[in-house]
């Protein structure tokens, strides 16, 4: 038996009404989570920190429901471009 926990996997549930997007930003990739308004994690995934990656991230999040709120870590550095993109899409 190995004591190493299994790697996290992408989780997906049925689309819900409104969802909340949370993103942990890094130089090369952004790790995103979609949560129900009650706080249940509906899905997680990783996207490149590029313009195309931002578009894919938002399309992916919208598959779970209407994205009306988002929390982006690092809006003064790595998350600045993603924050601008999300605000422009609102």
mmCIF file of C-alpha atoms in Angstrom:
data_model
loop_
_atom_site.group_PDB
_atom_site.id
_atom_site.type_symbol
_atom_site.label_atom_id
_atom_site.label_comp_id
_atom_site.label_asym_id
_atom_site.label_seq_id
_atom_site.Cartn_x
_atom_site.Cartn_y
_atom_site.Cartn_z
ATOM 1 C CA UNK A 1 0.000 0.000 0.000
ATOM 2 C CA UNK A 2 1.267 3.431 -0.936
ATOM 3 C CA UNK A 3 0.894 6.315 1.498
ATOM 4 C CA UNK A 4 0.840 8.832 -1.358
ATOM 5 C CA UNK A 5 -2.661 10.225 -1.940
ATOM 6 C CA UNK A 6 -4.053 9.989 -5.476
ATOM 7 C CA UNK A 7 -3.700 13.015 -7.764
ATOM 8 C CA UNK A 8 -6.710 15.359 -7.845
ATOM 9 C CA UNK A 9 -9.104 14.695 -10.688
ATOM 10 C CA UNK A 10 -11.432 16.952 -12.592
ATOM 11 C CA UNK A 11 -14.928 16.644 -11.207
ATOM 12 C CA UNK A 12 -18.085 17.527 -13.085
ATOM 13 C CA UNK A 13 -21.691 17.667 -11.918
ATOM 14 C CA UNK A 14 -24.902 18.607 -13.713
ATOM 15 C CA UNK A 15 -25.251 22.274 -14.649
ATOM 16 C CA UNK A 16 -26.694 24.363 -11.842
ATOM 17 C CA UNK A 17 -28.353 27.794 -12.039
ATOM 18 C CA UNK A 18 -25.827 30.379 -10.922
ATOM 19 C CA UNK A 19 -22.264 29.320 -10.123
ATOM 20 C CA UNK A 20 -19.197 31.012 -8.654
ATOM 21 C CA UNK A 21 -15.817 30.832 -10.367
ATOM 22 C CA UNK A 22 -12.616 30.809 -8.345
ATOM 23 C CA UNK A 23 -9.166 30.974 -9.931
ATOM 24 C CA UNK A 24 -5.689 30.517 -8.465
ATOM 25 C CA UNK A 25 -3.361 32.250 -10.920
ATOM 26 C CA UNK A 26 0.250 31.407 -11.734
ATOM 27 C CA UNK A 27 2.746 32.535 -14.364
ATOM 28 C CA UNK A 28 2.040 29.745 -16.857
ATOM 29 C CA UNK A 29 -1.277 28.234 -15.791
ATOM 30 C CA UNK A 30 -4.472 29.086 -13.928
ATOM 31 C CA UNK A 31 -6.248 26.534 -11.726
ATOM 32 C CA UNK A 32 -9.998 27.073 -11.700
ATOM 33 C CA UNK A 33 -12.871 25.770 -9.602
ATOM 34 C CA UNK A 34 -16.587 26.174 -10.192
ATOM 35 C CA UNK A 35 -18.754 26.148 -7.082
ATOM 36 C CA UNK A 36 -22.472 26.173 -6.505
ATOM 37 C CA UNK A 37 -23.799 29.195 -4.627
ATOM 38 C CA UNK A 38 -23.994 26.873 -1.607
ATOM 39 C CA UNK A 39 -20.243 26.175 -1.853
ATOM 40 C CA UNK A 40 -20.249 22.700 -3.384
ATOM 41 C CA UNK A 41 -17.313 22.168 -5.748
ATOM 42 C CA UNK A 42 -18.816 21.257 -9.117
ATOM 43 C CA UNK A 43 -15.649 21.081 -11.230
ATOM 44 C CA UNK A 44 -11.932 21.855 -11.221
ATOM 45 C CA UNK A 45 -9.459 22.170 -14.078
ATOM 46 C CA UNK A 46 -6.265 23.878 -15.209
ATOM 47 C CA UNK A 47 -5.869 26.266 -18.160
ATOM 48 C CA UNK A 48 -2.917 28.025 -19.814
ATOM 49 C CA UNK A 49 -2.426 31.630 -18.677
ATOM 50 C CA UNK A 50 -2.963 32.976 -22.190
ATOM 51 C CA UNK A 51 -5.758 34.822 -23.995
ATOM 52 C CA UNK A 52 -6.942 31.523 -25.512
ATOM 53 C CA UNK A 53 -6.731 29.866 -22.088
ATOM 54 C CA UNK A 54 -8.900 32.599 -20.527
ATOM 55 C CA UNK A 55 -11.537 32.048 -23.207
ATOM 56 C CA UNK A 56 -11.451 28.269 -22.673
ATOM 57 C CA UNK A 57 -11.655 28.718 -18.899
ATOM 58 C CA UNK A 58 -14.792 30.852 -19.125
ATOM 59 C CA UNK A 59 -16.449 28.534 -21.679
ATOM 60 C CA UNK A 60 -15.683 25.589 -19.394
ATOM 61 C CA UNK A 61 -17.085 27.374 -16.321
ATOM 62 C CA UNK A 62 -20.284 28.354 -18.141
ATOM 63 C CA UNK A 63 -21.008 24.673 -18.827
ATOM 64 C CA UNK A 64 -21.773 24.383 -15.098
ATOM 65 C CA UNK A 65 -24.115 27.376 -14.956
ATOM 66 C CA UNK A 66 -24.355 31.146 -15.195
ATOM 67 C CA UNK A 67 -21.111 32.760 -13.992
ATOM 68 C CA UNK A 68 -22.116 35.983 -12.251
ATOM 69 C CA UNK A 69 -19.332 36.129 -9.652
ATOM 70 C CA UNK A 70 -15.646 35.272 -9.769
ATOM 71 C CA UNK A 71 -12.779 35.404 -7.340
ATOM 72 C CA UNK A 72 -9.350 35.741 -8.911
ATOM 73 C CA UNK A 73 -6.186 35.471 -6.811
ATOM 74 C CA UNK A 74 -3.317 37.770 -7.728
ATOM 75 C CA UNK A 75 -5.230 40.525 -9.534
ATOM 76 C CA UNK A 76 -2.214 42.834 -9.170
ATOM 77 C CA UNK A 77 0.142 40.406 -10.887
ATOM 78 C CA UNK A 78 -0.510 37.052 -12.591
ATOM 79 C CA UNK A 79 -4.289 37.423 -12.368
ATOM 80 C CA UNK A 80 -4.495 40.958 -13.821
ATOM 81 C CA UNK A 81 -5.025 39.904 -17.440
ATOM 82 C CA UNK A 82 -7.567 37.236 -16.501
ATOM 83 C CA UNK A 83 -9.463 39.739 -14.345
ATOM 84 C CA UNK A 84 -9.621 42.242 -17.211
ATOM 85 C CA UNK A 85 -10.846 39.497 -19.561
ATOM 86 C CA UNK A 86 -13.587 38.341 -17.168
ATOM 87 C CA UNK A 87 -14.764 41.911 -16.553
ATOM 88 C CA UNK A 88 -14.957 42.541 -20.299
ATOM 89 C CA UNK A 89 -17.152 39.440 -20.719
ATOM 90 C CA UNK A 90 -19.647 40.453 -18.025
#
